PDB file of C-alpha atoms in Angstrom:
ATOM      1  CA  MET A 235       0.117  -0.016  -0.069  1.00 46.00           C
ATOM      2  CA  SER A 236       1.438   3.421  -0.910  1.00 70.00           C
ATOM      3  CA  LYS A 237       1.255   6.163   1.596  1.00 88.00           C
ATOM      4  CA  LYS A 238       0.074   9.770   1.050  1.00 96.00           C
ATOM      5  CA  LEU A 239       1.587  12.640   2.953  1.00 98.00           C
ATOM      6  CA  VAL A 240      -0.620  15.737   3.725  1.00 98.00           C
ATOM      7  CA  ILE A 241       1.126  18.571   5.071  1.00 98.00           C
ATOM      8  CA  LYS A 242      -0.423  21.844   6.387  1.00 98.00           C
ATOM      9  CA  VAL A 243       1.740  24.845   6.716  1.00 98.00           C
ATOM     10  CA  THR A 244       0.526  27.603   8.774  1.00 97.00           C
ATOM     11  CA  ALA A 245       3.696  29.763   8.923  1.00 97.00           C
ATOM     12  CA  GLY A 246       5.123  32.156   6.200  1.00 97.00           C
ATOM     13  CA  ALA A 247       7.789  34.863   6.556  1.00 95.00           C
ATOM     14  CA  ASP A 248       6.546  35.309  10.221  1.00 96.00           C
ATOM     15  CA  ALA A 249       8.162  31.935  11.147  1.00 97.00           C
ATOM     16  CA  PRO A 250      10.642  31.253   8.278  1.00 98.00           C
ATOM     17  CA  GLU A 251      12.317  28.171   9.711  1.00 98.00           C
ATOM     18  CA  ARG A 252       8.939  26.432  10.254  1.00 97.00           C
ATOM     19  CA  CYS A 253       7.797  27.412   6.839  1.00 98.00           C
ATOM     20  CA  SER A 254      10.905  26.239   5.147  1.00 98.00           C
ATOM     21  CA  GLN A 255      10.761  22.949   6.967  1.00 98.00           C
ATOM     22  CA  ALA A 256       7.221  22.255   5.704  1.00 98.00           C
ATOM     23  CA  PHE A 257       8.183  23.000   2.088  1.00 98.00           C
ATOM     24  CA  THR A 258      11.391  21.149   2.409  1.00 98.00           C
ATOM     25  CA  VAL A 259       9.656  17.964   3.886  1.00 98.00           C
ATOM     26  CA  ALA A 260       7.256  18.111   1.174  1.00 98.00           C
ATOM     27  CA  SER A 261       9.554  18.390  -1.680  1.00 97.00           C
ATOM     28  CA  VAL A 262      11.725  15.541  -0.347  1.00 97.00           C
ATOM     29  CA  ALA A 263       8.844  13.307   0.000  1.00 97.00           C
ATOM     30  CA  ALA A 264       7.588  14.108  -3.626  1.00 96.00           C
ATOM     31  CA  ALA A 265      11.195  13.495  -4.889  1.00 94.00           C
ATOM     32  CA  SER A 266      11.114  10.190  -3.081  1.00 94.00           C
ATOM     33  CA  GLY A 267       7.965   9.092  -4.828  1.00 94.00           C
ATOM     34  CA  VAL A 268       5.538   9.774  -1.985  1.00 96.00           C
ATOM     35  CA  GLU A 269       2.101  11.235  -2.945  1.00 96.00           C
ATOM     36  CA  VAL A 270       2.172  14.742  -1.558  1.00 98.00           C
ATOM     37  CA  SER A 271      -0.583  17.330  -0.788  1.00 98.00           C
ATOM     38  CA  LEU A 272       0.592  20.546   0.545  1.00 98.00           C
ATOM     39  CA  TRP A 273      -1.977  22.994   2.220  1.00 98.00           C
ATOM     40  CA  LEU A 274      -1.237  26.651   2.465  1.00 98.00           C
ATOM     41  CA  THR A 275      -2.941  28.242   5.404  1.00 98.00           C
ATOM     42  CA  GLY A 276      -2.341  31.362   7.486  1.00 97.00           C
ATOM     43  CA  GLU A 277       0.615  33.472   6.532  1.00 97.00           C
ATOM     44  CA  SER A 278       1.917  30.796   4.006  1.00 98.00           C
ATOM     45  CA  SER A 279      -1.160  31.636   1.851  1.00 98.00           C
ATOM     46  CA  TRP A 280       0.872  34.301   0.231  1.00 98.00           C
ATOM     47  CA  PHE A 281       3.118  31.821  -1.439  1.00 98.00           C
ATOM     48  CA  ALA A 282       0.247  30.859  -3.717  1.00 98.00           C
ATOM     49  CA  LEU A 283       0.717  33.918  -5.573  1.00 98.00           C
ATOM     50  CA  PRO A 284       3.356  34.474  -8.356  1.00 98.00           C
ATOM     51  CA  GLY A 285       6.652  35.984  -7.251  1.00 97.00           C
ATOM     52  CA  ARG A 286       5.882  35.667  -3.424  1.00 98.00           C
ATOM     53  CA  ALA A 287       8.131  32.576  -2.943  1.00 98.00           C
ATOM     54  CA  ALA A 288      11.058  34.477  -4.540  1.00 97.00           C
ATOM     55  CA  GLU A 289      10.834  37.172  -1.876  1.00 97.00           C
ATOM     56  CA  PHE A 290      11.255  34.509   0.895  1.00 97.00           C
ATOM     57  CA  SER A 291      14.845  34.213   2.133  1.00 94.00           C
ATOM     58  CA  LEU A 292      16.319  31.944   4.883  1.00 97.00           C
ATOM     59  CA  PRO A 293      20.032  31.302   5.203  1.00 97.00           C
ATOM     60  CA  HIS A 294      21.064  27.690   4.461  1.00 97.00           C
ATOM     61  CA  ALA A 295      17.640  26.818   2.990  1.00 97.00           C
ATOM     62  CA  ALA A 296      16.707  25.773  -0.466  1.00 97.00           C
ATOM     63  CA  PRO A 297      15.125  28.537  -2.364  1.00 98.00           C
ATOM     64  CA  LEU A 298      11.242  28.468  -1.941  1.00 98.00           C
ATOM     65  CA  PRO A 299      10.477  28.627  -5.626  1.00 98.00           C
ATOM     66  CA  ASP A 300      12.617  25.455  -6.340  1.00 97.00           C
ATOM     67  CA  LEU A 301      10.754  23.588  -3.499  1.00 98.00           C
ATOM     68  CA  ILE A 302       7.445  24.564  -4.803  1.00 98.00           C
ATOM     69  CA  GLU A 303       8.416  23.451  -8.340  1.00 97.00           C
ATOM     70  CA  ALA A 304       9.601  20.111  -6.805  1.00 96.00           C
ATOM     71  CA  ILE A 305       6.190  19.743  -4.965  1.00 97.00           C
ATOM     72  CA  GLN A 306       4.085  20.487  -7.958  1.00 96.00           C
ATOM     73  CA  SER A 307       6.213  18.084 -10.363  1.00 94.00           C
ATOM     74  CA  SER A 308       4.262  15.063  -8.568  1.00 91.00           C
ATOM     75  CA  GLY A 309       2.108  16.373  -5.847  1.00 95.00           C
ATOM     76  CA  ARG A 310      -0.462  19.017  -5.291  1.00 97.00           C
ATOM     77  CA  ILE A 311      -0.746  22.475  -3.503  1.00 98.00           C
ATOM     78  CA  THR A 312      -3.972  23.615  -2.099  1.00 98.00           C
ATOM     79  CA  LEU A 313      -4.652  27.023  -0.663  1.00 98.00           C
ATOM     80  CA  CYS A 314      -7.209  27.215   2.303  1.00 98.00           C
ATOM     81  CA  THR A 315     -10.557  28.868   1.060  1.00 98.00           C
ATOM     82  CA  GLN A 316     -10.995  30.977   4.209  1.00 98.00           C
ATOM     83  CA  CYS A 317      -7.429  32.075   4.065  1.00 98.00           C
ATOM     84  CA  ALA A 318      -7.686  32.964   0.514  1.00 98.00           C
ATOM     85  CA  ALA A 319     -10.802  35.046   1.166  1.00 98.00           C
ATOM     86  CA  ARG A 320      -9.305  36.878   4.129  1.00 98.00           C
ATOM     87  CA  ARG A 321      -6.412  37.960   1.999  1.00 98.00           C
ATOM     88  CA  GLU A 322      -8.762  38.756  -1.099  1.00 98.00           C
ATOM     89  CA  ILE A 323      -6.944  36.097  -3.193  1.00 98.00           C
ATOM     90  CA  THR A 324      -8.988  34.443  -5.971  1.00 98.00           C
ATOM     91  CA  GLU A 325      -8.317  31.403  -8.192  1.00 97.00           C
ATOM     92  CA  GLU A 326      -7.252  33.924 -11.029  1.00 98.00           C
ATOM     93  CA  ASP A 327      -4.577  35.178  -8.791  1.00 98.00           C
ATOM     94  CA  VAL A 328      -2.675  31.952  -7.826  1.00 98.00           C
ATOM     95  CA  LEU A 329       0.052  30.088  -9.369  1.00 98.00           C
ATOM     96  CA  ASP A 330      -0.753  27.624 -12.051  1.00 97.00           C
ATOM     97  CA  GLY A 331      -1.680  24.364 -10.501  1.00 96.00           C
ATOM     98  CA  VAL A 332      -2.529  25.716  -7.116  1.00 98.00           C
ATOM     99  CA  ARG A 333      -6.303  24.948  -6.104  1.00 98.00           C
ATOM    100  CA  ILE A 334      -8.392  26.753  -3.555  1.00 98.00           C
ATOM    101  CA  ALA A 335     -10.375  24.383  -1.411  1.00 98.00           C
ATOM    102  CA  GLY A 336     -11.738  24.091   2.097  1.00 97.00           C
ATOM    103  CA  ALA A 337     -11.839  22.140   5.298  1.00 96.00           C
ATOM    104  CA  GLN A 338     -14.032  19.564   3.886  1.00 97.00           C
ATOM    105  CA  LEU A 339     -11.513  18.381   1.478  1.00 98.00           C
ATOM    106  CA  PHE A 340      -8.721  18.735   3.963  1.00 98.00           C
ATOM    107  CA  VAL A 341     -10.511  16.397   6.406  1.00 98.00           C
ATOM    108  CA  SER A 342     -11.344  14.011   3.524  1.00 97.00           C
ATOM    109  CA  GLU A 343      -7.734  13.778   2.603  1.00 97.00           C
ATOM    110  CA  ILE A 344      -6.295  13.334   6.201  1.00 97.00           C
ATOM    111  CA  MET A 345      -8.948  10.763   7.091  1.00 96.00           C
ATOM    112  CA  ALA A 346      -8.062   8.443   4.192  1.00 96.00           C
ATOM    113  CA  ASP A 347      -6.471   5.176   4.584  1.00 95.00           C
ATOM    114  CA  GLY A 348      -2.598   5.259   4.406  1.00 95.00           C
ATOM    115  CA  VAL A 349      -2.408   8.911   5.047  1.00 97.00           C
ATOM    116  CA  GLN A 350       0.206  10.624   7.355  1.00 97.00           C
ATOM    117  CA  ALA A 351      -0.642  14.243   8.237  1.00 97.00           C
ATOM    118  CA  LEU A 352       1.855  16.754   9.369  1.00 97.00           C
ATOM    119  CA  VAL A 353       1.177  20.440  10.463  1.00 97.00           C
ATOM    120  CA  TYR A 354       3.984  23.068  10.624  1.00 97.00           C
TER     121      TYR A 354
END
């Protein structure tokens, strides 16, 4: 049975190490053949917008745009519906391949058999 990894990242530039850890774990898992679903919530929501990841900087960490590309190559990135609404982000605003979805889908993903969920 293959496992799926669902990661919810709540931190952005406000907690750069926690943010970077979430994206790094997601990209390593995707590169290892694990099915990955990364959820952007809270301050990480801004990274759903074009160019925002390039503004993020953390010494000794992989560039966020590279990590996003690695995740999207075989996984999925989802922006929380409420988080997007609070920031006035629409589907027309986000990076190609990023979907906007809510808690119902998140719960459905994490409750499926063979799923490991992490929150950063």
